[in-house]
XYZ file of N, CA and C in Angstrom:
726
model
N -31.986 70.397 26.457
C -32.126 71.153 25.220
C -32.147 70.251 23.994
N -31.812 68.971 24.139
C -31.811 68.056 22.998
C -33.227 67.859 22.479
N -33.366 67.840 21.154
C -34.699 67.704 20.590
C -34.608 67.329 19.121
N -35.571 66.527 18.660
C -35.799 66.397 17.233
C -36.774 67.494 16.836
N -36.472 68.218 15.776
C -37.313 69.326 15.362
C -38.441 68.826 14.460
N -39.157 69.754 13.864
C -40.435 69.414 13.231
C -40.319 68.366 12.143
N -39.437 68.572 11.167
C -39.371 67.635 10.047
C -38.776 66.295 10.478
N -37.769 66.312 11.353
C -37.201 65.058 11.862
C -38.228 64.297 12.691
N -39.023 65.020 13.460
C -40.074 64.379 14.256
C -41.128 63.736 13.361
N -41.529 64.450 12.318
C -42.537 63.914 11.402
C -42.028 62.666 10.688
N -40.720 62.609 10.436
C -40.149 61.462 9.743
C -40.076 60.222 10.624
N -40.014 60.409 11.956
C -39.879 59.267 12.872
C -40.584 59.594 14.190
N -41.921 59.552 14.214
C -42.664 59.933 15.416
C -42.292 59.155 16.684
N -42.095 57.829 16.639
C -41.721 57.139 17.883
C -40.394 57.650 18.461
N -39.419 57.864 17.602
C -38.138 58.390 18.086
C -38.307 59.809 18.618
N -39.138 60.608 17.962
C -39.391 61.966 18.435
C -39.969 61.942 19.850
N -40.891 61.015 20.095
C -41.480 60.932 21.430
C -40.423 60.539 22.463
N -39.558 59.602 22.120
C -38.523 59.176 23.062
C -37.540 60.307 23.366
N -37.106 61.018 22.340
C -36.102 62.071 22.533
C -36.712 63.304 23.192
N -37.857 63.736 22.687
C -38.422 65.007 23.133
C -39.215 64.903 24.420
N -39.957 63.821 24.592
C -40.855 63.706 25.746
C -40.325 62.754 26.819
N -40.110 61.487 26.456
C -39.699 60.509 27.470
C -38.382 60.894 28.133
N -37.433 61.372 27.350
C -36.143 61.755 27.926
C -36.292 62.925 28.891
N -37.169 63.885 28.547
C -37.372 65.031 29.431
C -37.988 64.598 30.760
N -38.943 63.685 30.709
C -39.556 63.193 31.943
C -38.532 62.423 32.774
N -37.689 61.632 32.122
C -36.636 60.918 32.851
C -35.692 61.895 33.540
N -35.363 62.987 32.869
C -34.502 63.994 33.482
C -35.185 64.667 34.670
N -36.484 64.897 34.575
C -37.199 65.478 35.724
C -37.177 64.536 36.917
N -37.323 63.247 36.661
C -37.229 62.269 37.758
C -35.858 62.347 38.421
N -34.811 62.424 37.628
C -33.467 62.530 38.177
C -33.282 63.849 38.925
N -33.878 64.918 38.408
C -33.760 66.213 39.073
C -34.374 66.168 40.471
N -35.526 65.533 40.583
C -36.153 65.394 41.900
C -35.293 64.522 42.810
N -34.793 63.413 42.275
C -33.975 62.494 43.071
C -32.732 63.170 43.612
N -32.108 64.018 42.790
C -30.853 64.660 43.195
C -31.053 66.084 43.705
N -32.315 66.450 43.938
C -32.665 67.734 44.561
C -32.152 68.932 43.765
N -32.288 68.837 42.464
C -31.973 69.981 41.605
C -32.989 71.077 41.885
N -32.517 72.298 42.029
C -33.418 73.374 42.445
C -34.308 73.869 41.316
N -33.773 73.985 40.102
C -34.555 74.520 38.997
C -34.332 73.674 37.741
N -35.400 73.533 36.998
C -35.371 72.718 35.790
C -35.942 73.545 34.651
N -35.128 73.787 33.605
C -35.597 74.553 32.461
C -35.845 73.644 31.264
N -36.950 73.892 30.573
C -37.297 73.130 29.375
C -37.680 74.085 28.245
N -37.039 73.968 27.083
C -37.410 74.820 25.955
C -38.606 74.244 25.205
N -39.699 74.981 25.189
C -40.875 74.552 24.454
C -41.000 75.367 23.167
N -42.150 75.341 22.563
C -42.284 75.874 21.216
C -43.697 76.373 20.950
N -43.802 77.307 20.035
C -45.113 77.772 19.599
C -45.872 76.690 18.847
N -45.186 75.618 18.452
C -45.856 74.504 17.780
C -46.780 73.733 18.710
N -46.792 74.055 20.013
C -47.749 73.424 20.918
C -49.168 73.890 20.630
N -49.309 75.012 19.934
C -50.621 75.430 19.460
C -50.857 74.786 18.097
N -52.086 74.685 17.681
C -52.355 74.063 16.395
C -53.577 74.646 15.726
N -53.700 74.361 14.433
C -54.830 74.851 13.672
C -54.681 76.319 13.318
N -55.746 76.909 12.820
C -55.751 78.336 12.497
C -55.819 79.131 13.798
N -54.829 79.970 14.029
C -54.693 80.663 15.306
C -54.998 82.146 15.159
N -55.498 82.773 16.238
C -55.709 84.217 16.199
C -54.386 84.961 16.177
N -54.412 86.162 15.640
C -53.196 86.973 15.548
C -53.516 88.392 16.036
N -52.924 88.808 17.170
C -51.923 88.119 18.000
C -52.514 86.950 18.782
N -51.619 86.060 19.191
C -52.031 84.850 19.890
C -52.024 85.084 21.399
N -53.151 84.895 22.085
C -53.165 85.028 23.551
C -52.322 83.948 24.219
N -51.810 84.256 25.394
C -50.955 83.301 26.103
C -51.690 82.008 26.449
N -52.965 82.104 26.791
C -53.710 80.937 27.259
C -54.626 80.355 26.186
N -54.284 80.578 24.925
C -55.064 79.970 23.851
C -54.942 78.453 23.951
N -56.038 77.701 23.698
C -55.978 76.230 23.792
C -54.872 75.641 22.930
N -54.202 74.642 23.489
C -53.083 73.995 22.806
C -53.518 72.627 22.279
N -53.715 72.552 20.969
C -54.044 71.298 20.303
C -53.137 71.166 19.088
N -51.885 70.778 19.296
C -50.924 70.722 18.188
C -51.357 69.718 17.131
N -51.048 70.049 15.881
C -51.410 69.164 14.779
C -50.193 68.495 14.157
N -49.067 68.461 14.899
C -47.893 67.712 14.447
C -47.231 67.090 15.662
N -46.464 66.019 15.441
C -45.896 65.257 16.553
C -44.890 66.076 17.342
N -44.165 66.980 16.674
C -43.205 67.828 17.383
C -43.912 68.647 18.448
N -44.983 69.341 18.077
C -45.729 70.126 19.052
C -46.346 69.272 20.135
N -46.809 68.062 19.763
C -47.415 67.169 20.752
C -46.414 66.755 21.824
N -45.169 66.467 21.426
C -44.162 66.085 22.424
C -43.880 67.237 23.379
N -43.871 68.446 22.847
C -43.520 69.596 23.681
C -44.641 69.955 24.659
N -45.879 69.935 24.196
C -46.970 70.266 25.110
C -47.113 69.190 26.185
N -46.778 67.948 25.857
C -46.814 66.887 26.862
C -45.836 67.173 27.995
N -44.633 67.630 27.648
C -43.642 67.924 28.685
C -44.057 69.158 29.491
N -44.663 70.146 28.843
C -45.187 71.289 29.600
C -46.136 70.809 30.698
N -47.023 69.893 30.343
C -48.013 69.409 31.320
C -47.353 68.574 32.418
N -46.425 67.701 32.028
C -45.762 66.881 33.040
C -44.889 67.754 33.947
N -44.227 68.767 33.373
C -43.432 69.670 34.191
C -44.270 70.410 35.207
N -45.453 70.830 34.803
C -46.358 71.490 35.751
C -46.795 70.525 36.843
N -47.042 69.275 36.476
C -47.381 68.248 37.471
C -46.231 68.073 38.468
N -44.992 67.993 37.978
C -43.844 67.845 38.868
C -43.728 69.053 39.807
N -44.041 70.234 39.313
C -43.974 71.429 40.158
C -45.022 71.375 41.258
N -46.239 70.965 40.915
C -47.336 70.967 41.877
C -47.239 69.826 42.882
N -46.805 68.658 42.426
C -46.868 67.479 43.289
C -45.535 67.067 43.889
N -44.419 67.498 43.245
C -43.131 67.007 43.707
C -42.129 68.119 43.985
N -42.578 69.367 43.905
C -41.752 70.484 44.324
C -40.644 70.882 43.375
N -40.666 70.399 42.140
C -39.625 70.767 41.175
C -39.940 72.145 40.596
N -38.975 73.035 40.652
C -39.159 74.381 40.110
C -38.989 74.331 38.597
N -40.050 73.918 37.914
C -40.053 73.750 36.466
C -40.345 75.087 35.799
N -39.494 75.464 34.824
C -39.674 76.716 34.092
C -39.469 76.455 32.604
N -40.243 77.157 31.780
C -40.185 76.894 30.351
C -40.581 78.144 29.578
N -40.101 78.233 28.345
C -40.555 79.272 27.427
C -40.986 78.617 26.124
N -42.042 79.163 25.530
C -42.449 78.751 24.185
C -41.809 79.700 23.199
N -40.973 79.143 22.337
C -40.238 79.954 21.373
C -40.936 79.947 20.030
N -41.005 81.084 19.369
C -41.461 81.104 17.986
C -40.322 80.647 17.070
N -40.349 81.008 15.804
C -39.239 80.698 14.915
C -37.971 81.360 15.440
N -36.903 80.580 15.573
C -35.634 81.108 16.060
C -34.696 81.323 14.882
N -34.295 82.566 14.672
C -33.280 82.880 13.671
C -31.913 82.729 14.318
N -31.029 81.964 13.691
C -29.753 81.645 14.309
C -28.724 81.311 13.250
N -27.439 81.639 13.500
C -26.385 81.199 12.577
C -26.257 79.685 12.511
N -26.806 78.982 13.488
C -26.654 77.535 13.579
C -27.970 76.799 13.351
N -28.927 77.434 12.683
C -30.230 76.811 12.459
C -30.077 75.504 11.693
N -30.640 74.415 12.197
C -30.514 73.124 11.512
C -31.449 73.066 10.316
N -31.114 72.259 9.325
C -31.969 72.167 8.141
C -33.273 71.441 8.384
N -33.391 70.704 9.498
C -34.573 69.870 9.721
C -35.766 70.639 10.276
N -35.645 71.929 10.489
C -36.762 72.733 10.973
C -37.464 73.382 9.786
N -38.805 73.355 9.802
C -39.536 73.958 8.687
C -39.308 75.461 8.618
N -38.865 76.041 9.715
C -38.671 77.489 9.793
C -37.236 77.922 9.523
N -36.374 76.993 9.126
C -34.953 77.309 9.000
C -34.667 78.361 7.943
N -35.600 78.585 7.020
C -35.364 79.587 5.980
C -35.126 80.976 6.554
N -35.680 81.268 7.731
C -35.501 82.588 8.338
C -34.043 82.863 8.673
N -33.259 81.829 8.827
C -31.833 81.960 9.107
C -30.990 81.730 7.857
N -31.327 80.697 7.094
C -30.494 80.288 5.972
C -30.484 81.297 4.838
N -31.525 82.113 4.744
C -31.537 83.116 3.687
C -30.352 84.059 3.811
N -29.977 84.419 5.031
C -28.873 85.365 5.224
C -27.523 84.690 5.003
N -27.415 83.418 5.369
C -26.179 82.688 5.098
C -25.967 82.546 3.597
N -27.036 82.260 2.861
C -26.923 82.149 1.410
C -26.536 83.478 0.793
N -27.146 84.558 1.266
C -26.817 85.885 0.741
C -25.350 86.215 0.972
N -24.833 85.878 2.151
C -23.433 86.163 2.464
C -22.489 85.367 1.569
N -22.909 84.168 1.166
C -22.075 83.336 0.298
C -22.234 83.698 -1.176
N -23.167 84.594 -1.493
C -23.418 84.948 -2.881
C -24.200 83.895 -3.637
N -24.972 83.090 -2.901
C -25.746 82.016 -3.509
C -27.223 82.394 -3.601
N -27.942 81.923 -4.600
C -29.391 82.151 -4.654
C -30.085 81.334 -3.570
N -31.300 81.741 -3.222
C -32.005 81.070 -2.131
C -33.461 80.844 -2.522
N -33.982 79.684 -2.125
C -35.370 79.341 -2.390
C -36.144 79.260 -1.072
N -37.170 80.061 -0.943
C -38.039 80.009 0.228
C -39.067 78.898 0.051
N -39.312 78.083 1.116
C -40.281 76.992 0.997
C -41.710 77.417 1.288
N -41.936 78.722 1.450
C -43.272 79.261 1.688
C -43.482 80.462 0.776
N -44.722 80.897 0.668
C -45.051 82.055 -0.140
C -44.568 83.339 0.553
N -44.352 84.411 -0.201
C -43.810 85.638 0.400
C -44.695 86.253 1.468
N -46.005 86.009 1.406
C -46.903 86.635 2.380
C -47.013 85.867 3.694
N -46.420 84.682 3.785
C -46.474 83.909 5.033
C -45.657 84.636 6.097
N -46.349 85.125 7.117
C -45.710 85.912 8.175
C -45.778 85.159 9.494
N -44.693 85.171 10.230
C -44.603 84.423 11.484
C -43.887 85.263 12.538
N -43.999 84.820 13.763
C -43.246 85.412 14.860
C -41.824 84.854 14.856
N -40.846 85.737 14.965
C -39.433 85.351 14.921
C -38.729 85.918 16.147
N -37.747 85.184 16.634
C -36.892 85.679 17.718
C -35.449 85.325 17.371
N -34.530 86.229 17.649
C -33.130 85.967 17.336
C -32.483 85.153 18.445
N -31.521 84.315 18.085
C -30.892 83.401 19.033
C -30.264 84.138 20.223
N -29.700 85.295 19.979
C -29.093 86.038 21.105
C -30.158 86.435 22.121
N -31.332 86.812 21.648
C -32.422 87.126 22.567
C -32.911 85.883 23.297
N -32.907 84.748 22.616
C -33.293 83.500 23.270
C -32.367 83.208 24.445
N -31.064 83.350 24.215
C -30.089 83.075 25.273
C -30.309 83.987 26.466
N -30.457 85.268 26.204
C -30.675 86.228 27.296
C -31.980 85.916 28.018
N -33.029 85.608 27.246
C -34.312 85.321 27.860
C -34.263 84.106 28.768
N -33.630 83.036 28.315
C -33.521 81.835 29.144
C -32.761 82.131 30.435
N -31.633 82.821 30.303
C -30.832 83.119 31.493
C -31.596 83.998 32.477
N -32.360 84.967 31.960
C -33.143 85.841 32.847
C -34.234 85.054 33.563
N -34.891 84.150 32.848
C -35.943 83.366 33.493
C -35.364 82.427 34.536
N -34.279 81.743 34.214
C -33.684 80.803 35.165
C -33.191 81.524 36.424
N -32.684 82.751 36.246
C -32.149 83.501 37.382
C -33.223 84.226 38.184
N -34.423 84.350 37.648
C -35.465 85.137 38.313
C -35.894 84.490 39.623
N -36.150 85.296 40.663
C -36.704 84.730 41.902
C -38.083 84.142 41.638
N -38.455 83.150 42.430
C -39.709 82.440 42.199
C -40.940 83.284 42.506
N -40.827 84.197 43.443
C -42.004 84.902 43.941
C -42.790 85.657 42.868
N -42.124 86.396 41.955
C -42.921 87.152 40.980
C -43.500 86.314 39.846
N -43.073 85.063 39.712
C -43.478 84.263 38.575
C -44.924 83.788 38.735
N -45.728 84.053 37.740
C -47.140 83.688 37.774
C -47.460 82.505 36.871
N -46.475 82.011 36.132
C -46.685 80.912 35.192
C -45.506 79.960 35.253
N -45.731 78.741 34.806
C -44.648 77.788 34.612
C -44.083 77.871 33.198
N -44.911 78.276 32.251
C -44.507 78.349 30.848
C -44.871 79.734 30.308
N -43.886 80.393 29.707
C -44.068 81.744 29.190
C -43.895 81.766 27.667
N -44.688 82.594 27.008
C -44.478 82.865 25.587
C -43.416 83.937 25.414
N -42.584 83.805 24.379
C -41.650 84.859 23.989
C -41.939 85.260 22.541
N -41.711 86.532 22.246
C -41.901 87.053 20.887
C -40.802 88.067 20.611
N -40.229 87.983 19.415
C -39.212 88.948 19.025
C -39.766 90.000 18.095
N -40.096 89.592 16.862
C -40.655 90.515 15.882
C -41.430 89.710 14.843
N -42.330 90.376 14.155
C -43.100 89.745 13.094
C -42.380 89.942 11.768
N -42.315 88.885 10.967
C -41.645 88.983 9.667
C -42.257 87.984 8.693
N -42.564 88.450 7.503
C -42.996 87.546 6.436
C -41.770 87.052 5.679
N -41.968 86.016 4.870
C -40.867 85.539 4.030
C -40.413 86.652 3.091
N -41.356 87.446 2.605
C -40.998 88.584 1.763
C -40.168 89.611 2.502
N -40.515 89.863 3.769
C -39.721 90.798 4.592
C -38.278 90.310 4.728
N -38.111 89.015 4.976
C -36.777 88.449 5.136
C -35.987 88.565 3.841
N -36.650 88.284 2.726
C -35.981 88.380 1.431
C -35.519 89.809 1.168
N -36.378 90.779 1.442
C -36.024 92.178 1.220
C -34.895 92.618 2.137
N -34.907 92.149 3.394
C -33.841 92.512 4.331
C -32.495 92.010 3.833
N -32.473 90.795 3.279
C -31.222 90.263 2.735
C -30.814 91.010 1.476
N -31.768 91.283 0.587
C -31.455 91.953 -0.674
C -30.974 93.385 -0.464
N -31.522 94.055 0.539
C -31.089 95.425 0.827
C -29.644 95.479 1.293
N -29.183 94.400 1.912
C -27.834 94.374 2.475
C -26.815 93.704 1.548
N -27.298 92.929 0.612
C -26.410 92.227 -0.317
C -26.902 92.515 -1.740
N -26.397 93.551 -2.378
C -26.832 93.872 -3.740
C -26.631 92.682 -4.679
N -27.628 92.443 -5.502
C -27.554 91.337 -6.449
C -28.023 90.005 -5.903
N -28.421 89.970 -4.636
C -28.899 88.715 -4.052
C -30.145 88.237 -4.796
N -30.153 86.959 -5.171
C -31.253 86.391 -5.929
C -32.016 85.378 -5.065
N -33.328 85.427 -5.167
C -34.160 84.514 -4.386
C -35.457 84.255 -5.149
N -36.117 83.164 -4.766
C -37.419 82.843 -5.338
C -38.249 82.137 -4.263
N -39.531 81.991 -4.542
C -40.450 81.361 -3.602
C -41.067 80.128 -4.268
N -40.862 78.966 -3.633
C -41.433 77.712 -4.104
C -42.087 77.017 -2.914
N -43.340 77.373 -2.615
C -43.998 76.824 -1.421
C -44.052 75.302 -1.440
N -43.615 74.707 -0.330
C -43.671 73.255 -0.149
C -44.818 72.916 0.794
N -45.300 71.682 0.718
C -46.519 71.309 1.433
C -46.373 71.413 2.945
N -45.342 70.783 3.535
C -45.246 70.743 4.998
C -44.991 72.122 5.604
N -43.995 72.886 5.158
C -43.811 74.222 5.743
C -45.033 75.122 5.569
N -45.676 75.041 4.408
C -46.854 75.876 4.173
C -47.989 75.485 5.101
N -48.216 74.191 5.264
C -49.307 73.728 6.131
C -49.081 74.153 7.574
N -47.834 74.079 8.042
C -47.553 74.402 9.440
C -47.518 75.907 9.674
N -46.899 76.643 8.761
C -46.601 78.051 9.031
C -47.654 79.027 8.529
N -48.448 78.636 7.553
C -49.420 79.581 7.013
C -50.539 79.896 7.991
N -50.721 79.064 9.011
C -51.759 79.315 10.014
C -51.174 79.866 11.314
N -49.878 80.140 11.326
C -49.237 80.648 12.524
C -49.433 82.164 12.638
N -49.610 82.670 13.852
C -49.719 84.119 14.024
C -48.359 84.789 13.891
N -48.383 86.062 13.596
C -47.132 86.814 13.483
C -46.715 87.434 14.813
N -47.601 87.412 15.799
C -47.295 87.970 17.124
C -47.776 86.995 18.189
N -46.881 86.645 19.094
C -47.229 85.849 20.267
C -47.220 86.771 21.483
N -48.348 86.867 22.143
C -48.439 87.736 23.318
C -47.476 87.254 24.394
N -46.594 88.153 24.849
C -45.608 87.775 25.869
C -45.645 88.736 27.061
N -46.844 89.257 27.353
C -46.981 90.263 28.406
C -46.568 89.719 29.769
N -46.817 88.440 30.048
C -46.467 87.886 31.366
C -44.959 87.849 31.565
N -44.204 87.471 30.531
C -42.746 87.450 30.637
C -42.200 88.852 30.853
N -42.763 89.826 30.167
C -42.308 91.205 30.330
C -42.594 91.701 31.743
N -43.743 91.344 32.263
C -44.142 91.806 33.592
C -43.421 91.059 34.708
N -43.326 89.730 34.599
C -42.859 88.919 35.726
C -41.347 88.918 35.887
N -40.611 88.898 34.766
C -39.154 88.779 34.909
C -38.368 89.650 33.943
N -39.030 90.702 33.443
C -38.308 91.732 32.716
C -37.869 91.361 31.319
N -38.576 90.422 30.681
C -38.230 90.049 29.318
C -38.436 91.222 28.363
N -37.472 91.431 27.473
C -37.608 92.432 26.422
C -36.608 92.107 25.321
N -37.074 91.872 24.092
C -36.134 91.535 23.014
C -35.300 92.742 22.611
N -34.052 92.495 22.244
C -33.134 93.544 21.820
C -32.969 93.586 20.305
N -33.327 92.497 19.624
C -33.084 92.385 18.182
C -34.398 92.431 17.410
N -34.545 93.463 16.559
C -35.630 93.491 15.592
C -35.127 92.907 14.273
N -35.913 92.993 13.211
C -35.479 92.390 11.944
C -34.197 93.016 11.409
N -34.055 94.346 11.343
C -32.788 94.896 10.839
C -31.573 94.464 11.655
N -31.687 94.485 12.980
C -30.552 94.084 13.819
C -30.235 92.606 13.644
N -31.270 91.787 13.501
C -31.065 90.356 13.285
C -30.375 90.102 11.946
N -30.843 90.773 10.891
C -30.231 90.604 9.570
C -28.766 91.022 9.590
N -28.476 92.150 10.228
C -27.090 92.619 10.298
C -26.202 91.618 11.015
N -26.684 91.079 12.126
C -25.863 90.169 12.920
C -25.674 88.831 12.220
N -26.723 88.316 11.588
C -26.594 87.050 10.864
C -25.624 87.172 9.688
N -25.708 88.275 8.966
C -24.785 88.473 7.848
C -23.356 88.637 8.330
N -23.167 89.377 9.424
C -21.824 89.566 9.966
C -21.230 88.235 10.397
N -22.038 87.396 11.042
C -21.539 86.090 11.477
C -21.200 85.220 10.274
N -22.064 85.210 9.262
C -21.813 84.388 8.075
C -20.537 84.816 7.365
N -20.310 86.113 7.285
C -19.097 86.608 6.608
C -17.851 86.307 7.434
N -17.964 86.398 8.759
C -16.805 86.163 9.617
C -16.397 84.698 9.646
N -17.347 83.810 9.396
C -17.034 82.385 9.479
C -16.930 81.723 8.109
N -17.030 82.512 7.041
C -16.924 81.940 5.708
C -15.497 81.445 5.454
N -15.349 80.329 4.757
C -14.001 79.828 4.435
C -13.215 80.853 3.629
N -11.953 81.003 3.956
C -11.098 81.954 3.250
C -10.393 81.264 2.087
N -10.486 81.889 0.904
C -9.840 81.307 -0.290
C -8.357 81.653 -0.302
């Protein structure tokens, strides 16, 4: 699960390749050597690149335009090779933007999480993209359930090595309104930055995940309102007490 995310990868591409790609391949070699039965790898929607159709088909060509996506698609391909040639039960999911109480600042998509933490603290928030930029989002709790369901699934029904997951579609404006509706007086503004805008403005708001739903019963439990409620509750519960 260790990874350098988009902005950290862009800042140091050689290190990103070592952490995200080379280390994963080394772990697969060890898994084969020690006869590990199943190997899970978290991939990303950043493996796609350029202007994408919306909704995005599962088998749309993957030509990432940033080093983070390139490292991830490389491991998808090597994992499939290990499955075909060396018998490793490689399984992976491509995640869209993950909303989480623990979202790191180095991800271009971290605003989807940090907006609610700022609202809970009573602080103003600046979005690094325009309000109309809409992307596919999944809540961290759904990610956890999805990974566990895929890892536990019997091999027979699985038709893919890598599955797309999708939670809900949300624009930056939608996220801002969700926070403002729950925290009266919450202040926010939009100041689009070059890197987040370049990466996210061409992203689809829906990733087709029909294979995951069919093969191993994937179904998200958190929509935008449920995600906003849970993120705010977590932020308030963990806020320092004066």
